PDB file of C-alpha atoms in Angstrom:
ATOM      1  CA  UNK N   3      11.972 -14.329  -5.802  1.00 76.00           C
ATOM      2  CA  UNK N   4      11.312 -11.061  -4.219  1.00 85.00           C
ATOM      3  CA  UNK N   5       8.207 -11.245  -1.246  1.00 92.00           C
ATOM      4  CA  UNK N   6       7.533 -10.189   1.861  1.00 96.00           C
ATOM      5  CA  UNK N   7       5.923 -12.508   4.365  1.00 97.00           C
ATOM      6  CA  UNK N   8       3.968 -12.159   7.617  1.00 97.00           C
ATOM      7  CA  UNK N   9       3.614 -15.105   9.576  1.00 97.00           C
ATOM      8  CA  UNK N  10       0.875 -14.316  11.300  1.00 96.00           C
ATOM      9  CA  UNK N  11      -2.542 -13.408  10.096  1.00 96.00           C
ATOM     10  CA  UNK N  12      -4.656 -12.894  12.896  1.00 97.00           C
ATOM     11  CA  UNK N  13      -3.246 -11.359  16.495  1.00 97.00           C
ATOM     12  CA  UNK N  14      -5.303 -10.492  20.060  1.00 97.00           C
ATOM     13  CA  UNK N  15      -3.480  -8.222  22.077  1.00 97.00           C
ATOM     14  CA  UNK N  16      -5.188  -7.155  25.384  1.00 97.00           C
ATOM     15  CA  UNK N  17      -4.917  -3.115  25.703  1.00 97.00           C
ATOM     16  CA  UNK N  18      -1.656  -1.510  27.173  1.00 97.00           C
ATOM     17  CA  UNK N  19       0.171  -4.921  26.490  1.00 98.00           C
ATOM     18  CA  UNK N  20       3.052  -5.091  23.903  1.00 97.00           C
ATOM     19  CA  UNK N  21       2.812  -5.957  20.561  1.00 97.00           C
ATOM     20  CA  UNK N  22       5.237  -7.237  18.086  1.00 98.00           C
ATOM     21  CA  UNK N  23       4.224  -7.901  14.509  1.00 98.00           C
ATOM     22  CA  UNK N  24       6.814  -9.761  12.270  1.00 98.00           C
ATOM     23  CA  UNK N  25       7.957  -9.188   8.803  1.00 98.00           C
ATOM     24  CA  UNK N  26      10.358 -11.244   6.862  1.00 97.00           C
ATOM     25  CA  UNK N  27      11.292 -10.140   3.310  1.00 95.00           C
ATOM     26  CA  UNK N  28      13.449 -11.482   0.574  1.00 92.00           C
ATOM     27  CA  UNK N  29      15.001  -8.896  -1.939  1.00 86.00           C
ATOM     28  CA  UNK N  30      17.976  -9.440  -3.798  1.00 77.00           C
ATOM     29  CA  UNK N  31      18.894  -5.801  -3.534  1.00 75.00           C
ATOM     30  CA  UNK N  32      18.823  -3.356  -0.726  1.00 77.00           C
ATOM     31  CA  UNK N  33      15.408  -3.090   0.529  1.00 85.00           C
ATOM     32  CA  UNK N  34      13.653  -0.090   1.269  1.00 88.00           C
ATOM     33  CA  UNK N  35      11.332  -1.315   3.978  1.00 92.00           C
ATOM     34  CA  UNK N  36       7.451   0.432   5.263  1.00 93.00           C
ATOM     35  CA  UNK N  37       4.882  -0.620   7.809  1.00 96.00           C
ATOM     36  CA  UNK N  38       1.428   0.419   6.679  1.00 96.00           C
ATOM     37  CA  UNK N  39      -1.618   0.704   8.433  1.00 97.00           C
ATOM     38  CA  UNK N  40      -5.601  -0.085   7.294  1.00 96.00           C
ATOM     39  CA  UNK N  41      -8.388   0.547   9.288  1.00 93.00           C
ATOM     40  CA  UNK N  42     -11.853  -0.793   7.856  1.00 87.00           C
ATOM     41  CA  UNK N  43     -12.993   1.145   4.452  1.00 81.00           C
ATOM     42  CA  UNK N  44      -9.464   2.956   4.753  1.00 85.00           C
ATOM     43  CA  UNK N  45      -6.668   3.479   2.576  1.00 88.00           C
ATOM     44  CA  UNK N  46      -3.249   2.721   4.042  1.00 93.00           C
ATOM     45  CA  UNK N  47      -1.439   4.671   5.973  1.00 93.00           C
ATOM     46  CA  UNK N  48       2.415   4.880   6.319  1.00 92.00           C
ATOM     47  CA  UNK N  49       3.896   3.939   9.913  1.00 95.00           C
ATOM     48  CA  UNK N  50       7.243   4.346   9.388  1.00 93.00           C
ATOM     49  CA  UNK N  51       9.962   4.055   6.790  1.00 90.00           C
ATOM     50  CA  UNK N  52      13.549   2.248   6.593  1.00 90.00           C
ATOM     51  CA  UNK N  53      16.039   3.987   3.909  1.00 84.00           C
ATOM     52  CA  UNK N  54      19.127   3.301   5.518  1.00 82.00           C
ATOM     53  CA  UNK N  55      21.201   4.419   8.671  1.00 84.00           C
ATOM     54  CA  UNK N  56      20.207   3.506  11.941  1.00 87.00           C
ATOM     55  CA  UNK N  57      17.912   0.327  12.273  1.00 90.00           C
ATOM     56  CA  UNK N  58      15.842   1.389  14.606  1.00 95.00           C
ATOM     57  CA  UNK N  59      13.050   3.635  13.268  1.00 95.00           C
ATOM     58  CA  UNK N  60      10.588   5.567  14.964  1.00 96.00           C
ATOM     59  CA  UNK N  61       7.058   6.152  13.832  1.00 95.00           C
ATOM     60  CA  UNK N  62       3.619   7.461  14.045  1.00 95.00           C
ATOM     61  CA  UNK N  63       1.369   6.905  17.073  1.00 94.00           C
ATOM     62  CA  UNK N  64       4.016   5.261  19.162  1.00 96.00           C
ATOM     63  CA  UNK N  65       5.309   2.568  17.083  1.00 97.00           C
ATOM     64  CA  UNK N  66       8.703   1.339  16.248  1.00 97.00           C
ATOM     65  CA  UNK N  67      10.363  -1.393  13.716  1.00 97.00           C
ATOM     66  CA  UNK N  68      14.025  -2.550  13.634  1.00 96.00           C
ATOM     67  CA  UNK N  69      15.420  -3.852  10.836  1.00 94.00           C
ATOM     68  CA  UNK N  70      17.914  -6.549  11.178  1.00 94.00           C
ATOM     69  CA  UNK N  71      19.859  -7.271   7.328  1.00 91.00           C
ATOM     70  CA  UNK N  72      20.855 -10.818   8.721  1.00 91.00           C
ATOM     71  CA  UNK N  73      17.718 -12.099   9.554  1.00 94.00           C
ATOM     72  CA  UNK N  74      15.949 -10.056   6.954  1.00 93.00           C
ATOM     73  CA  UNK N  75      13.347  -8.734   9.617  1.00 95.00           C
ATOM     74  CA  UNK N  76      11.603  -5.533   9.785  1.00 97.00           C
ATOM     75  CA  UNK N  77       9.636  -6.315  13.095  1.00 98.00           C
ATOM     76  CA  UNK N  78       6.787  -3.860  14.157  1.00 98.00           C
ATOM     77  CA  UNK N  79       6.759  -2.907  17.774  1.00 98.00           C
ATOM     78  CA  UNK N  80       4.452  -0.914  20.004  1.00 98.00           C
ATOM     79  CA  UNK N  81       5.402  -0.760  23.958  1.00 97.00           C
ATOM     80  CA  UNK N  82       1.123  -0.689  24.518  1.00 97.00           C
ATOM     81  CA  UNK N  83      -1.788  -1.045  22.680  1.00 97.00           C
ATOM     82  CA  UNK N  84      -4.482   1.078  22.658  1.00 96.00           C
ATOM     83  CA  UNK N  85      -8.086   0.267  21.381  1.00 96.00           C
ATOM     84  CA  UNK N  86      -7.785   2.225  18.618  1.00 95.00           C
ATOM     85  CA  UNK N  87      -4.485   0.401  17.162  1.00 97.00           C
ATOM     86  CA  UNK N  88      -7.093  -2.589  15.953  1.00 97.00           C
ATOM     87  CA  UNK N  89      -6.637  -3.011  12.368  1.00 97.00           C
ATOM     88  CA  UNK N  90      -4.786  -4.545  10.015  1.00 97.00           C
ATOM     89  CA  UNK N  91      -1.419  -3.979   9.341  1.00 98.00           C
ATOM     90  CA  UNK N  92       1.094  -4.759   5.957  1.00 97.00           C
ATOM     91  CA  UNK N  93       4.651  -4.682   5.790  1.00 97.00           C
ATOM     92  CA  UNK N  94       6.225  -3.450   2.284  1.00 93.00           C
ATOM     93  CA  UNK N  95       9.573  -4.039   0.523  1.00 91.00           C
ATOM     94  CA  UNK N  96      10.808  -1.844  -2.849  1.00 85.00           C
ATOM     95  CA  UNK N  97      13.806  -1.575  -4.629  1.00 73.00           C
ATOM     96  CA  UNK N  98      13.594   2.419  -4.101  1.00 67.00           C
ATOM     97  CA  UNK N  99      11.584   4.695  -2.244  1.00 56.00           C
ATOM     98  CA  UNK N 100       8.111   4.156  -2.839  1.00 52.00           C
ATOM     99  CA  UNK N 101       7.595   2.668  -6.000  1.00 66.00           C
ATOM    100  CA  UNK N 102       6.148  -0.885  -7.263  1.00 82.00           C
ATOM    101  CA  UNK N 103       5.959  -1.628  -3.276  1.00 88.00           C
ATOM    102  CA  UNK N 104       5.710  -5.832  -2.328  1.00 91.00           C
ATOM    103  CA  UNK N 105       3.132  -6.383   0.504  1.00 94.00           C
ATOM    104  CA  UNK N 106       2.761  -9.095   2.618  1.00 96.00           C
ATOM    105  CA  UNK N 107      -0.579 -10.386   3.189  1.00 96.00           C
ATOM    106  CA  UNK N 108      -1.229  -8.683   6.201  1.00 97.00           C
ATOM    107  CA  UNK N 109      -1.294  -8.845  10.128  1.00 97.00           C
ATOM    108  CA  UNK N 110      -5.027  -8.652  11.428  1.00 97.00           C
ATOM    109  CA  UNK N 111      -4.243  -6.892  15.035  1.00 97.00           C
ATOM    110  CA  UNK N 112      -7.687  -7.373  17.348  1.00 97.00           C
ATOM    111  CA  UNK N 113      -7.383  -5.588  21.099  1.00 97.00           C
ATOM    112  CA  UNK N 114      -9.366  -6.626  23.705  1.00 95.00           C
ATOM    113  CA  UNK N 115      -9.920  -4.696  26.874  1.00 90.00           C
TER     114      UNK N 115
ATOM    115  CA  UNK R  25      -3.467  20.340   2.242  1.00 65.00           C
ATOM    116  CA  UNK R  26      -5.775  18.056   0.400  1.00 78.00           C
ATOM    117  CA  UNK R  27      -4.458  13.969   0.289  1.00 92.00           C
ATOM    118  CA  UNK R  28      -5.121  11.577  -2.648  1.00 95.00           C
ATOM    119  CA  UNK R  29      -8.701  11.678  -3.888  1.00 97.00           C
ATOM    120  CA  UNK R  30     -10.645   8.314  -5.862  1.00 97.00           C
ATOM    121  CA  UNK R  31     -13.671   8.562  -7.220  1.00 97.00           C
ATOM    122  CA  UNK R  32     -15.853   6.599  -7.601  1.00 97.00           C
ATOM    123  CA  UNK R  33     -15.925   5.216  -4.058  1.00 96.00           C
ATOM    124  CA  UNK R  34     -18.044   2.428  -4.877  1.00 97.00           C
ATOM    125  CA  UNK R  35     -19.015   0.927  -8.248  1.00 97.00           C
ATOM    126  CA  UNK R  36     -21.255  -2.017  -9.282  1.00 98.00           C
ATOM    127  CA  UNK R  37     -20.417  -3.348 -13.106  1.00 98.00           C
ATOM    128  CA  UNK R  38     -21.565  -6.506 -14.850  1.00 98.00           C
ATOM    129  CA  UNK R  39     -19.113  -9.020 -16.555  1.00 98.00           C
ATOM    130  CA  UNK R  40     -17.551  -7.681 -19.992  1.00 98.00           C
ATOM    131  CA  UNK R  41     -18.436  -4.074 -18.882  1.00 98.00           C
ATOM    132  CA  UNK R  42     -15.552  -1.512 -19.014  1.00 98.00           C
ATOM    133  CA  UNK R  43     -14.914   0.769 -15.644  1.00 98.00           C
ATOM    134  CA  UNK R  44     -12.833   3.851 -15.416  1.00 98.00           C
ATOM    135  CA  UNK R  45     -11.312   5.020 -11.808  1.00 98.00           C
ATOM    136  CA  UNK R  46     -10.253   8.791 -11.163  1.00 98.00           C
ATOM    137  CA  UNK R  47      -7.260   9.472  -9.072  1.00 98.00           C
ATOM    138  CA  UNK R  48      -6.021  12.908  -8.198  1.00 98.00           C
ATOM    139  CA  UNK R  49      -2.874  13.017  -5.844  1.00 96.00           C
ATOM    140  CA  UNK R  50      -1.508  15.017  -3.200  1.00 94.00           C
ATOM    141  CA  UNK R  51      -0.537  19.023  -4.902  1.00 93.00           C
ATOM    142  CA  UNK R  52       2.638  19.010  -6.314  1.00 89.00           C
ATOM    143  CA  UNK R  53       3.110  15.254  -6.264  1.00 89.00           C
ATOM    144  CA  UNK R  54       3.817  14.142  -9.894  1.00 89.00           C
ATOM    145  CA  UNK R  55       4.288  10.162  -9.317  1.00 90.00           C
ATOM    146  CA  UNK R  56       0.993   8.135  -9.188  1.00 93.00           C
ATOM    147  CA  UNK R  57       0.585   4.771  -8.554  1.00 94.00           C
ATOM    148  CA  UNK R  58      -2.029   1.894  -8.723  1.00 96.00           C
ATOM    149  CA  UNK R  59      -2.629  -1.201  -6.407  1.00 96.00           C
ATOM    150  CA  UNK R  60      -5.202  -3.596  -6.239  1.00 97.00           C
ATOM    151  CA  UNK R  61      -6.290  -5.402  -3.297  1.00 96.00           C
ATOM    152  CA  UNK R  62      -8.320  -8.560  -2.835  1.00 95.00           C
ATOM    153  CA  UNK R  63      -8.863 -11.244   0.206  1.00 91.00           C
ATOM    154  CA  UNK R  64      -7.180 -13.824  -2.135  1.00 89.00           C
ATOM    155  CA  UNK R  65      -3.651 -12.165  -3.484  1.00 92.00           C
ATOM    156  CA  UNK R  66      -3.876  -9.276  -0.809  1.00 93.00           C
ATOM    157  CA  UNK R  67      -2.263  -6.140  -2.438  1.00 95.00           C
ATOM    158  CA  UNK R  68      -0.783  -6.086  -6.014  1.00 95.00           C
ATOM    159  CA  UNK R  69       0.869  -3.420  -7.882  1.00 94.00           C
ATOM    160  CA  UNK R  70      -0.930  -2.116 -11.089  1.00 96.00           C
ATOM    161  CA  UNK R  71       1.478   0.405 -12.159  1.00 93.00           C
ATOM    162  CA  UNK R  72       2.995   3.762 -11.659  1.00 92.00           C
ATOM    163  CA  UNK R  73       3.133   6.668 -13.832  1.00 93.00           C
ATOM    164  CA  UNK R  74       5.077   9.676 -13.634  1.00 90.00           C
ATOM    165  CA  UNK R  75       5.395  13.157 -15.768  1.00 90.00           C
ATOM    166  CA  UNK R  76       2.142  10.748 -18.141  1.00 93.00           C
ATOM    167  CA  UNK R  77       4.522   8.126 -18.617  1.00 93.00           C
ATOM    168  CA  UNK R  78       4.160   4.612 -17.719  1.00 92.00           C
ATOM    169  CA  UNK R  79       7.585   4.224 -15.683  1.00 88.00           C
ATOM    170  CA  UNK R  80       6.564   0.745 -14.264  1.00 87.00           C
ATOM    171  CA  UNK R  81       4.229  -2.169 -14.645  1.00 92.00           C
ATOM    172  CA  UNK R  82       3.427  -4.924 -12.466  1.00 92.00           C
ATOM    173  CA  UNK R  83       2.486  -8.095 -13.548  1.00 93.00           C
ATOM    174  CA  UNK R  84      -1.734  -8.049 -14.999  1.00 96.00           C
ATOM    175  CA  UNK R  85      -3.238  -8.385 -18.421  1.00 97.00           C
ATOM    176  CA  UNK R  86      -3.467  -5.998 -20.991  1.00 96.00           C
ATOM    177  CA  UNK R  87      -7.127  -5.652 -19.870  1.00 98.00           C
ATOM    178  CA  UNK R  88      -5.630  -3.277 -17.276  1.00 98.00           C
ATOM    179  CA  UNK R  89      -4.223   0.052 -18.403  1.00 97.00           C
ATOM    180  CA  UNK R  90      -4.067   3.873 -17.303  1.00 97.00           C
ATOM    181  CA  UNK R  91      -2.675   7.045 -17.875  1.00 97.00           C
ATOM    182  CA  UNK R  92      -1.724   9.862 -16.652  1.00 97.00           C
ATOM    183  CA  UNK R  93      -2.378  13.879 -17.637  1.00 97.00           C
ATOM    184  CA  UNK R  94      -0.511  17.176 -17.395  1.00 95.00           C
ATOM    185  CA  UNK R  95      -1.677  17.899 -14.174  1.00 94.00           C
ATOM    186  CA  UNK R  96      -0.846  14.454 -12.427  1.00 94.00           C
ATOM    187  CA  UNK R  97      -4.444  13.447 -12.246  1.00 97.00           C
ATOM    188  CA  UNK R  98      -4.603   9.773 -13.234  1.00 97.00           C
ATOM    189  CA  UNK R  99      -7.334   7.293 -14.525  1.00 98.00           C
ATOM    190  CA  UNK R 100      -6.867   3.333 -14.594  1.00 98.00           C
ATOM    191  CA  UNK R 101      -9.112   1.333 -16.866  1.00 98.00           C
ATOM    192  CA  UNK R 102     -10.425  -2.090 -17.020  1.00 98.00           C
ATOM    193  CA  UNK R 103     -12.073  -3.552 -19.866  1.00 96.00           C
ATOM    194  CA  UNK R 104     -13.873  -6.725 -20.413  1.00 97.00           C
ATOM    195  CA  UNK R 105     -14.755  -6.942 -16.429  1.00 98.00           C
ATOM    196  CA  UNK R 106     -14.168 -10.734 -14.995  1.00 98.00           C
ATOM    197  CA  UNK R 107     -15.607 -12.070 -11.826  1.00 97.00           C
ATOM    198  CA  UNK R 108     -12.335 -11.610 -10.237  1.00 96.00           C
ATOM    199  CA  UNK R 109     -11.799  -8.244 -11.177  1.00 98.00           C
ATOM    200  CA  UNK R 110     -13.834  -7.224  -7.943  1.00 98.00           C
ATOM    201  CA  UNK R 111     -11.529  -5.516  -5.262  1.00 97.00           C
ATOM    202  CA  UNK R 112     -10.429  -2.606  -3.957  1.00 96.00           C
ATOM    203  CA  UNK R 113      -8.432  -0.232  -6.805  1.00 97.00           C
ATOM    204  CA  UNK R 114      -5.875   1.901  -4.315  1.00 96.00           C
ATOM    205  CA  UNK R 115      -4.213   5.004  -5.786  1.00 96.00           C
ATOM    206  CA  UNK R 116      -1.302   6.420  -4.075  1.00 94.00           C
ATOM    207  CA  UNK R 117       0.746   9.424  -4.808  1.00 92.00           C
ATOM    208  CA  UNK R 118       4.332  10.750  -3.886  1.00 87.00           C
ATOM    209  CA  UNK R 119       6.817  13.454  -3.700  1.00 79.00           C
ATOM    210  CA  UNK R 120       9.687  12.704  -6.129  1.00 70.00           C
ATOM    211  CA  UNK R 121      11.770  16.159  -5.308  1.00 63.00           C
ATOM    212  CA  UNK R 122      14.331  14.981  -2.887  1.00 60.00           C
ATOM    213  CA  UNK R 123      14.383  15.431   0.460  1.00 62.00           C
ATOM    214  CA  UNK R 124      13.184  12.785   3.576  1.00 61.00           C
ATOM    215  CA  UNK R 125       9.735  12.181   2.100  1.00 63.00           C
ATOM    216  CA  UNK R 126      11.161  11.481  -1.426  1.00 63.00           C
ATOM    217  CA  UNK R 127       9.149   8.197  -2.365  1.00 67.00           C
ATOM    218  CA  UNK R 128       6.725   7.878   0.441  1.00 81.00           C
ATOM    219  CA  UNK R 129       3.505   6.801  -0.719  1.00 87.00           C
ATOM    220  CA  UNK R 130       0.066   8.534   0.027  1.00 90.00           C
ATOM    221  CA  UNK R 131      -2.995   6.466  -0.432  1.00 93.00           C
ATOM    222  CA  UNK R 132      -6.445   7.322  -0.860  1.00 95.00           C
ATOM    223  CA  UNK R 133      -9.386   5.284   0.640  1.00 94.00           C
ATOM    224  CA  UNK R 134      -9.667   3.527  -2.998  1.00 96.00           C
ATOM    225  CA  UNK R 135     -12.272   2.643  -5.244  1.00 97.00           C
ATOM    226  CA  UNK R 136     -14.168  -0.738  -4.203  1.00 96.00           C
ATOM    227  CA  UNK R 137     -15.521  -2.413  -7.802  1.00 98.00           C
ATOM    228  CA  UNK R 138     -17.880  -5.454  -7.444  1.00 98.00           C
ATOM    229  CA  UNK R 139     -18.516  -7.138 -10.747  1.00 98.00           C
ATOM    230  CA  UNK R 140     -21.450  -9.057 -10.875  1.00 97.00           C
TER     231      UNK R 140
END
């Protein structure tokens, strides 16, 4: 069965520490992969995007996610938080770009100061 | 350049009531797609539509339809409201032209429905 899963709903990061949220996903064909981002009474928006070549994908607002095929990871990483990277974050899977998208439940990120 | 507009924002119905949601996507964006989200099953795919045809469906009752017209605008409907109908109704848009962005999906802020 196709899903995405992130392990952990609720995170506290103090400010200008790292953060790393996880993202496993199972897809039977190659997986077009997308960090989102929700603030509060938002919409989501997109992060970054993996399509294919290299694995390591830069983003908005300083964030990064690698994508690893053999542990079928698409990790989130920011080298430091800022206050105003609190919200919560979902990790997507589709079989093409952009279409009938699989979300995980979501990675609450608090920062404390 | 204008992103994905909902309207309503927020909407209060009563059980077995009928709502309609507005969507109008990004200019020149033709694909339009519909989530909902919920603190139970988080985010859910509805269904897409592209060109006002129904290219994909995800997995809800016949309760839940849209459609799409000649200028990309799109409505979802929901007839015979249910308790559990209440959530968040997220439209997102995207470029289908080629190019880096092909796919990407723009959301708006959604339309939040509370049945009562």
């Amino acid at each position: 069965a196709q899903s995405v899963t992130q392990p952990d709903i609720h995170i506290t990061v103090s400010e200008g520490a790292s953060l790393e949220l996880r993202c496993n996903y199972s897809y039977g064909a190659t997986p077009y992969l997308f960090w989102y981002v929700q603030s509060p009474g938002q919409g989501l928006q997109l992060l970054l995007k993996y399509f294919s070549g290299d694995t390591l994908v830069q983003g908005i607002k300083g964030f990064e996610a690698e994508f690893k095929r053999s542990q079928s990871s698409f990790n989130l990483r920011k080298p430091s938080v800022h206050w105003s990277d609190a919200a919560e974050y979902f990790c997507a899977v589709g079989a093409q770009a952009g279409t009938a998208l699989i979300f995980g439940k979501g990675t609450t990120l608090s920062v404390s100061s | 350049k204008a992103g994905v507009t909902q309207t309503p924002r927020y909407l209060i119905k009563t059980r077995g009531q009928q709502v309609t949601l507005s969507c109008s996507p990004i200019s020149g964006h033709r694909s339009v797609s519909w989530y909902q989200q919920t603190p139970g099953q988080g985010l859910q795919f509805l269904f897409e539509y592209f060109s006002e045809t129904q290219r994909n469906k995800g997995n809800f009752p016949g309760r839940f339809s849209g459609r799409q017209f000649s200028n990309s605008r799109s409505e979802m409907n929901v007839s015979t409201l249910e308790l559990g109908d209440s959530a968040l109704y997220l439209c997102a848009s995207s470029w289908t032209g080629g190019g880096s962005n092909t796919g990407e999906l723009f959301f708006g802020e959604g339309s939040r429905l509370t049945v009562l």
